[in-house]
Amino acid sequence: MGPGGMSETGDGAQPQVFVVDSQASYLHVPVQRRTKWAWDGQKFLLLLVGLTVIGLFVEGFLINNLYQRTRGFSSCNHLCKNMSGPSLSSQQGTLQGRVGSKDPSNVLGENDIMQWIKNAEASIQHEWFQKRPFAHLLGPSHVSGEDDVVQWVTDGETGIKNMQYKEGRLKIQEDGHYYLYSKVQLIGVEECKLIQHKVMKNTSAYGMSIDLMQSKSNRCWIPKQQSAKTTQKEELWSSFLAGIFHLHNGDEIFVTVEKTENLRPGPTENFMGAFMVSP
């Protein structure tokens, strides 16, 4: 053993030295609790988005329902501005008063609005029927007529409104669909002949008359043997024509009968008429 108590061979224990690197990076292990909080936040956000979408759908449904309820009143208000009758004006005031009322018992419902609209439409239709053109002619007072045109009577039980009559012809003054009708009664002739009954039209679009309706028949007068109990009777033939036609302003409607001298005079046996059924 050498001096200082050390072994000669140098096998004495050496002190251990540790060096700490302050710049070394550390690996952070994620905390399980923070991950759970993030997932809970995402679920809450999705819930808010879902509630927002549902709210939009509900709001759209309510707006559409409100629109459907107020649409009838909007139509009614449009009609109200075109009403001139006193009854409709009073109904309009009552309707608007109920719409603006704050009394729950006086609030105007959808059924009330629809009923008012129906009443307004009925009133408009009634007013139109009062103003629509029509004519009803009787006769003839005499059987003579140029070009076999029947001449009608314009007094007594006859009537003409928003139309003109001249020399057997009715002149249309308003475009529309018209119902035309005519009835004639003729006395049978001794010789068998073809009898024609026509309703005709003159229009500025054509240079000649147009047949609208006609009927034809071969009629003969058959003499009957008289006796003490029987008297000689007339052989009569009746024809009735009717139809709906679209007519224009300026068109002329008239009736022709071949051999007008064979017409049996009288207001109930012969007549002609026309009236508008729709614009």
mmCIF file of C-alpha atoms in Angstrom:
data_model
loop_
_atom_site.group_PDB
_atom_site.id
_atom_site.type_symbol
_atom_site.label_atom_id
_atom_site.label_comp_id
_atom_site.label_asym_id
_atom_site.label_seq_id
_atom_site.Cartn_x
_atom_site.Cartn_y
_atom_site.Cartn_z
ATOM 1 C CA MET A 1 0.000 0.000 0.000
ATOM 2 C CA GLY A 2 1.430 3.347 -0.930
ATOM 3 C CA PRO A 3 1.346 6.570 0.879
ATOM 4 C CA GLY A 4 -1.958 8.169 1.481
ATOM 5 C CA GLY A 5 -3.584 4.767 1.861
ATOM 6 C CA MET A 6 -3.985 4.223 -1.847
ATOM 7 C CA SER A 7 -3.344 0.948 -3.556
ATOM 8 C CA GLU A 8 -0.380 0.707 -5.683
ATOM 9 C CA THR A 9 -2.243 -0.764 -8.527
ATOM 10 C CA GLY A 10 -4.570 2.311 -8.816
ATOM 11 C CA ASP A 11 -7.749 0.320 -8.324
ATOM 12 C CA GLY A 12 -9.315 2.867 -5.940
ATOM 13 C CA ALA A 13 -13.055 3.937 -6.497
ATOM 14 C CA GLN A 14 -13.472 7.033 -8.735
ATOM 15 C CA PRO A 15 -16.247 9.618 -8.011
ATOM 16 C CA GLN A 16 -19.247 9.582 -10.515
ATOM 17 C CA VAL A 17 -20.197 12.856 -12.228
ATOM 18 C CA PHE A 18 -23.728 13.527 -13.785
ATOM 19 C CA VAL A 19 -24.387 16.313 -16.289
ATOM 20 C CA VAL A 20 -27.942 17.778 -16.647
ATOM 21 C CA ASP A 21 -28.866 19.251 -20.063
ATOM 22 C CA SER A 22 -31.316 22.095 -19.474
ATOM 23 C CA GLN A 23 -32.096 22.414 -23.255
ATOM 24 C CA ALA A 24 -33.415 18.894 -23.663
ATOM 25 C CA SER A 25 -37.054 18.614 -24.886
ATOM 26 C CA TYR A 26 -39.675 16.867 -22.901
ATOM 27 C CA LEU A 27 -42.477 14.678 -24.260
ATOM 28 C CA HIS A 28 -45.824 15.797 -22.906
ATOM 29 C CA VAL A 29 -48.297 13.021 -22.371
ATOM 30 C CA PRO A 30 -51.904 14.226 -23.108
ATOM 31 C CA VAL A 31 -54.112 14.391 -20.131
ATOM 32 C CA GLN A 32 -57.243 12.259 -20.429
ATOM 33 C CA ARG A 33 -59.456 14.844 -18.717
ATOM 34 C CA ARG A 34 -58.728 17.579 -21.277
ATOM 35 C CA THR A 35 -59.724 15.260 -24.185
ATOM 36 C CA LYS A 36 -63.074 14.526 -22.576
ATOM 37 C CA TRP A 37 -63.794 18.225 -22.134
ATOM 38 C CA ALA A 38 -63.111 18.858 -25.835
ATOM 39 C CA TRP A 39 -65.541 16.084 -26.870
ATOM 40 C CA ASP A 40 -68.218 17.447 -24.555
ATOM 41 C CA GLY A 41 -67.761 20.891 -26.122
ATOM 42 C CA GLN A 42 -68.205 19.484 -29.618
ATOM 43 C CA LYS A 43 -71.410 17.733 -28.617
ATOM 44 C CA PHE A 44 -72.760 20.947 -27.112
ATOM 45 C CA LEU A 45 -71.898 22.869 -30.295
ATOM 46 C CA LEU A 46 -73.647 20.281 -32.469
ATOM 47 C CA LEU A 47 -76.697 20.508 -30.213
ATOM 48 C CA LEU A 48 -76.807 24.283 -30.669
ATOM 49 C CA VAL A 49 -76.551 23.941 -34.461
ATOM 50 C CA GLY A 50 -79.359 21.369 -34.472
ATOM 51 C CA LEU A 51 -81.619 23.594 -32.379
ATOM 52 C CA THR A 52 -80.909 26.513 -34.722
ATOM 53 C CA VAL A 53 -81.903 24.478 -37.794
ATOM 54 C CA ILE A 54 -85.086 23.267 -36.093
ATOM 55 C CA GLY A 55 -85.907 26.843 -35.143
ATOM 56 C CA LEU A 56 -85.537 27.949 -38.767
ATOM 57 C CA PHE A 57 -87.931 25.226 -39.925
ATOM 58 C CA VAL A 58 -90.487 26.168 -37.274
ATOM 59 C CA GLU A 59 -90.191 29.844 -38.166
ATOM 60 C CA GLY A 60 -90.690 29.088 -41.867
ATOM 61 C CA PHE A 61 -93.774 26.997 -41.081
ATOM 62 C CA LEU A 62 -95.288 29.763 -38.962
ATOM 63 C CA ILE A 63 -94.583 32.399 -41.622
ATOM 64 C CA ASN A 64 -96.188 30.236 -44.317
ATOM 65 C CA ASN A 65 -99.222 29.618 -42.104
ATOM 66 C CA LEU A 66 -99.581 33.346 -41.479
ATOM 67 C CA TYR A 67 -99.285 34.017 -45.214
ATOM 68 C CA GLN A 68 -102.024 31.512 -46.011
ATOM 69 C CA ARG A 69 -104.311 33.116 -43.439
ATOM 70 C CA THR A 70 -103.733 36.659 -44.677
ATOM 71 C CA ARG A 71 -103.818 35.857 -48.394
ATOM 72 C CA GLY A 72 -107.607 35.700 -48.375
ATOM 73 C CA PHE A 73 -107.803 39.117 -46.777
ATOM 74 C CA SER A 74 -105.353 40.502 -49.340
ATOM 75 C CA SER A 75 -107.660 39.338 -52.138
ATOM 76 C CA CYS A 76 -110.598 40.766 -50.269
ATOM 77 C CA ASN A 77 -108.846 44.116 -49.873
ATOM 78 C CA HIS A 78 -108.193 44.189 -53.632
ATOM 79 C CA LEU A 79 -111.869 43.566 -54.303
ATOM 80 C CA CYS A 80 -112.895 46.143 -51.743
ATOM 81 C CA LYS A 81 -111.159 48.881 -53.745
ATOM 82 C CA ASN A 82 -113.313 48.060 -56.776
ATOM 83 C CA MET A 83 -116.673 47.914 -55.030
ATOM 84 C CA SER A 84 -119.166 50.704 -55.620
ATOM 85 C CA GLY A 85 -122.364 49.285 -54.147
ATOM 86 C CA PRO A 86 -123.527 50.673 -50.792
ATOM 87 C CA SER A 87 -124.055 47.222 -49.291
ATOM 88 C CA LEU A 88 -120.516 46.146 -50.133
ATOM 89 C CA SER A 89 -119.128 49.439 -48.857
ATOM 90 C CA SER A 90 -120.784 48.914 -45.489
ATOM 91 C CA GLN A 91 -119.526 45.329 -45.381
ATOM 92 C CA GLN A 92 -116.044 46.566 -46.205
ATOM 93 C CA GLY A 93 -116.145 49.030 -43.287
ATOM 94 C CA THR A 94 -117.285 46.305 -40.920
ATOM 95 C CA LEU A 95 -114.609 43.961 -42.216
ATOM 96 C CA GLN A 96 -111.791 46.470 -41.825
ATOM 97 C CA GLY A 97 -113.087 47.429 -38.380
ATOM 98 C CA ARG A 98 -112.914 43.839 -37.223
ATOM 99 C CA VAL A 99 -109.451 43.384 -38.687
ATOM 100 C CA GLY A 100 -108.116 46.333 -36.696
ATOM 101 C CA SER A 101 -110.010 45.464 -33.526
ATOM 102 C CA LYS A 102 -108.050 44.623 -30.379
ATOM 103 C CA ASP A 103 -110.993 42.856 -28.795
ATOM 104 C CA PRO A 104 -110.287 39.079 -28.906
ATOM 105 C CA SER A 105 -113.999 38.344 -29.246
ATOM 106 C CA ASN A 106 -114.171 40.536 -32.358
ATOM 107 C CA VAL A 107 -111.103 39.236 -34.195
ATOM 108 C CA LEU A 108 -111.809 38.381 -37.822
ATOM 109 C CA GLY A 109 -111.243 34.701 -38.603
ATOM 110 C CA GLU A 110 -110.305 32.994 -41.842
ATOM 111 C CA ASN A 111 -113.851 31.692 -42.355
ATOM 112 C CA ASP A 112 -115.234 35.228 -42.008
ATOM 113 C CA ILE A 113 -112.840 36.508 -44.671
ATOM 114 C CA MET A 114 -113.679 33.702 -47.104
ATOM 115 C CA GLN A 115 -117.413 34.240 -46.550
ATOM 116 C CA TRP A 116 -117.021 37.952 -47.271
ATOM 117 C CA ILE A 117 -115.155 37.161 -50.492
ATOM 118 C CA LYS A 118 -117.952 34.803 -51.597
ATOM 119 C CA ASN A 119 -120.540 37.500 -50.906
ATOM 120 C CA ALA A 120 -118.488 40.048 -52.861
ATOM 121 C CA GLU A 121 -118.137 37.704 -55.845
ATOM 122 C CA ALA A 122 -121.878 36.994 -55.785
ATOM 123 C CA SER A 123 -122.612 40.725 -55.737
ATOM 124 C CA ILE A 124 -120.234 41.350 -58.661
ATOM 125 C CA GLN A 125 -121.825 38.530 -60.630
ATOM 126 C CA HIS A 126 -125.304 39.890 -59.909
ATOM 127 C CA GLU A 127 -124.226 43.362 -61.038
ATOM 128 C CA TRP A 128 -122.784 41.911 -64.253
ATOM 129 C CA PHE A 129 -126.023 40.047 -64.976
ATOM 130 C CA GLN A 130 -127.911 43.304 -64.565
ATOM 131 C CA LYS A 131 -125.705 45.013 -67.165
ATOM 132 C CA ARG A 132 -125.253 42.206 -69.695
ATOM 133 C CA PRO A 133 -126.702 42.765 -73.206
ATOM 134 C CA PHE A 134 -129.943 41.033 -74.120
ATOM 135 C CA ALA A 135 -132.857 41.283 -76.529
ATOM 136 C CA HIS A 136 -136.223 39.571 -76.881
ATOM 137 C CA LEU A 137 -138.342 40.363 -79.942
ATOM 138 C CA LEU A 138 -141.878 39.268 -80.830
ATOM 139 C CA GLY A 139 -143.939 39.220 -83.966
ATOM 140 C CA PRO A 140 -143.907 39.678 -86.739
ATOM 141 C CA SER A 141 -146.495 42.419 -87.019
ATOM 142 C CA HIS A 142 -146.452 41.945 -90.789
ATOM 143 C CA VAL A 143 -145.041 39.135 -92.874
ATOM 144 C CA SER A 144 -143.397 41.128 -95.611
ATOM 145 C CA GLY A 145 -139.626 41.277 -95.407
ATOM 146 C CA GLU A 146 -136.766 41.973 -97.788
ATOM 147 C CA ASP A 147 -134.636 38.908 -98.645
ATOM 148 C CA ASP A 148 -136.919 36.753 -96.456
ATOM 149 C CA VAL A 149 -135.699 38.571 -93.310
ATOM 150 C CA VAL A 150 -138.349 38.424 -90.584
ATOM 151 C CA GLN A 151 -139.410 41.842 -89.251
ATOM 152 C CA TRP A 152 -139.989 41.859 -85.484
ATOM 153 C CA VAL A 153 -141.986 43.947 -83.053
ATOM 154 C CA THR A 154 -140.010 46.028 -80.535
ATOM 155 C CA ASP A 155 -142.810 47.140 -78.193
ATOM 156 C CA GLY A 156 -145.083 45.450 -75.681
ATOM 157 C CA GLU A 157 -143.426 42.488 -73.965
ATOM 158 C CA THR A 158 -140.211 42.911 -75.909
ATOM 159 C CA GLY A 159 -136.976 44.261 -74.490
ATOM 160 C CA ILE A 160 -133.581 45.409 -75.750
ATOM 161 C CA LYS A 161 -130.596 46.378 -73.602
ATOM 162 C CA ASN A 162 -127.082 47.285 -74.760
ATOM 163 C CA MET A 163 -127.983 46.136 -78.286
ATOM 164 C CA GLN A 164 -129.496 47.811 -81.351
ATOM 165 C CA TYR A 165 -132.346 46.703 -83.614
ATOM 166 C CA LYS A 166 -132.980 47.915 -87.145
ATOM 167 C CA GLU A 167 -134.922 46.364 -90.046
ATOM 168 C CA GLY A 168 -135.055 42.870 -88.582
ATOM 169 C CA ARG A 169 -131.410 42.797 -87.481
ATOM 170 C CA LEU A 170 -129.931 42.814 -83.983
ATOM 171 C CA LYS A 171 -126.582 44.591 -83.796
ATOM 172 C CA ILE A 172 -124.052 43.420 -81.198
ATOM 173 C CA GLN A 173 -122.293 46.164 -79.220
ATOM 174 C CA GLU A 174 -120.074 44.084 -76.924
ATOM 175 C CA ASP A 175 -117.837 41.079 -77.628
ATOM 176 C CA GLY A 176 -118.770 37.862 -75.875
ATOM 177 C CA HIS A 177 -120.531 34.513 -76.017
ATOM 178 C CA TYR A 178 -124.250 34.879 -76.737
ATOM 179 C CA TYR A 179 -127.164 32.483 -76.487
ATOM 180 C CA LEU A 180 -129.293 32.916 -79.622
ATOM 181 C CA TYR A 181 -132.784 31.514 -80.091
ATOM 182 C CA SER A 182 -135.659 31.776 -82.547
ATOM 183 C CA LYS A 183 -139.059 30.152 -83.013
ATOM 184 C CA VAL A 184 -141.393 30.458 -85.987
ATOM 185 C CA GLN A 185 -144.710 28.905 -86.907
ATOM 186 C CA LEU A 186 -145.850 28.554 -90.505
ATOM 187 C CA ILE A 187 -149.087 27.669 -92.198
ATOM 188 C CA GLY A 188 -148.961 24.684 -94.551
ATOM 189 C CA VAL A 189 -149.160 25.449 -98.256
ATOM 190 C CA GLU A 190 -151.211 23.598 -100.831
ATOM 191 C CA GLU A 191 -148.154 22.648 -102.817
ATOM 192 C CA CYS A 192 -145.433 20.605 -101.116
ATOM 193 C CA LYS A 193 -142.392 22.838 -100.717
ATOM 194 C CA LEU A 194 -139.161 22.920 -98.746
ATOM 195 C CA ILE A 195 -139.423 25.265 -95.775
ATOM 196 C CA GLN A 196 -136.209 26.660 -94.298
ATOM 197 C CA HIS A 197 -135.786 28.511 -91.019
ATOM 198 C CA LYS A 198 -132.353 30.091 -90.444
ATOM 199 C CA VAL A 199 -130.515 32.222 -87.907
ATOM 200 C CA MET A 200 -127.800 34.147 -89.752
ATOM 201 C CA LYS A 201 -124.978 36.588 -89.082
ATOM 202 C CA ASN A 202 -123.455 39.518 -90.920
ATOM 203 C CA THR A 203 -119.906 40.401 -89.932
ATOM 204 C CA SER A 204 -117.332 42.848 -91.236
ATOM 205 C CA ALA A 205 -114.822 40.004 -91.658
ATOM 206 C CA TYR A 206 -116.814 38.464 -94.542
ATOM 207 C CA GLY A 207 -118.574 39.917 -97.529
ATOM 208 C CA MET A 208 -121.609 37.644 -97.251
ATOM 209 C CA SER A 209 -124.017 36.368 -94.619
ATOM 210 C CA ILE A 210 -123.076 33.307 -92.545
ATOM 211 C CA ASP A 211 -125.529 30.568 -91.522
ATOM 212 C CA LEU A 212 -125.391 29.958 -87.772
ATOM 213 C CA MET A 213 -128.371 27.583 -87.431
ATOM 214 C CA GLN A 214 -131.021 26.217 -89.767
ATOM 215 C CA SER A 215 -133.835 23.698 -90.016
ATOM 216 C CA LYS A 216 -135.447 22.275 -93.144
ATOM 217 C CA SER A 217 -138.705 20.448 -93.690
ATOM 218 C CA ASN A 218 -140.979 19.449 -96.547
ATOM 219 C CA ARG A 219 -144.469 20.493 -95.510
ATOM 220 C CA CYS A 220 -147.731 20.076 -97.394
ATOM 221 C CA TRP A 221 -151.247 21.234 -96.672
ATOM 222 C CA ILE A 222 -153.580 18.245 -96.597
ATOM 223 C CA PRO A 223 -157.265 19.125 -97.095
ATOM 224 C CA LYS A 224 -159.602 17.277 -94.785
ATOM 225 C CA GLN A 225 -163.179 16.272 -95.468
ATOM 226 C CA GLN A 226 -165.534 18.496 -93.577
ATOM 227 C CA SER A 227 -168.564 17.250 -91.713
ATOM 228 C CA ALA A 228 -171.197 18.711 -89.486
ATOM 229 C CA LYS A 229 -169.026 18.058 -86.431
ATOM 230 C CA THR A 230 -165.680 19.159 -87.843
ATOM 231 C CA THR A 231 -164.324 22.373 -89.250
ATOM 232 C CA GLN A 232 -161.456 23.114 -91.561
ATOM 233 C CA LYS A 233 -158.181 23.456 -89.559
ATOM 234 C CA GLU A 234 -154.834 24.899 -90.561
ATOM 235 C CA GLU A 235 -151.820 22.678 -91.066
ATOM 236 C CA LEU A 236 -149.093 24.248 -88.929
ATOM 237 C CA TRP A 237 -145.349 23.691 -88.731
ATOM 238 C CA SER A 238 -143.141 24.992 -85.923
ATOM 239 C CA SER A 239 -139.364 25.303 -85.818
ATOM 240 C CA PHE A 240 -137.153 26.236 -82.872
ATOM 241 C CA LEU A 241 -133.426 26.979 -83.113
ATOM 242 C CA ALA A 242 -131.006 27.781 -80.273
ATOM 243 C CA GLY A 243 -127.257 27.815 -79.708
ATOM 244 C CA ILE A 244 -124.287 29.654 -78.171
ATOM 245 C CA PHE A 245 -121.939 31.644 -80.414
ATOM 246 C CA HIS A 246 -119.023 34.024 -79.934
ATOM 247 C CA LEU A 247 -119.960 37.372 -81.426
ATOM 248 C CA HIS A 248 -118.049 40.610 -81.915
ATOM 249 C CA ASN A 249 -118.958 44.249 -81.727
ATOM 250 C CA GLY A 250 -120.695 45.219 -84.966
ATOM 251 C CA ASP A 251 -122.016 41.748 -85.868
ATOM 252 C CA GLU A 252 -125.660 41.609 -86.976
ATOM 253 C CA ILE A 253 -127.998 38.705 -86.177
ATOM 254 C CA PHE A 254 -131.225 38.076 -88.080
ATOM 255 C CA VAL A 255 -133.768 35.358 -88.943
ATOM 256 C CA THR A 256 -134.857 34.308 -92.417
ATOM 257 C CA VAL A 257 -137.804 32.159 -93.461
ATOM 258 C CA GLU A 258 -138.495 31.189 -97.047
ATOM 259 C CA LYS A 259 -141.882 32.462 -98.106
ATOM 260 C CA THR A 260 -142.392 34.777 -95.145
ATOM 261 C CA GLU A 261 -145.990 35.218 -96.257
ATOM 262 C CA ASN A 262 -146.618 31.763 -94.812
ATOM 263 C CA LEU A 263 -145.689 32.896 -91.297
ATOM 264 C CA ARG A 264 -148.586 32.745 -88.903
ATOM 265 C CA PRO A 265 -148.803 36.208 -87.306
ATOM 266 C CA GLY A 266 -148.747 36.390 -83.538
ATOM 267 C CA PRO A 267 -146.377 37.299 -80.682
ATOM 268 C CA THR A 268 -146.432 33.853 -79.076
ATOM 269 C CA GLU A 269 -145.940 31.830 -82.248
ATOM 270 C CA ASN A 270 -142.874 33.739 -83.443
ATOM 271 C CA PHE A 271 -140.042 35.287 -81.466
ATOM 272 C CA MET A 272 -136.311 35.874 -81.498
ATOM 273 C CA GLY A 273 -133.814 36.685 -78.750
ATOM 274 C CA ALA A 274 -130.193 36.890 -77.686
ATOM 275 C CA PHE A 275 -128.332 37.432 -74.422
ATOM 276 C CA MET A 276 -124.711 37.302 -73.325
ATOM 277 C CA VAL A 277 -123.736 34.299 -71.219
ATOM 278 C CA SER A 278 -120.047 35.172 -70.738
ATOM 279 C CA PRO A 279 -117.557 37.819 -71.936
#
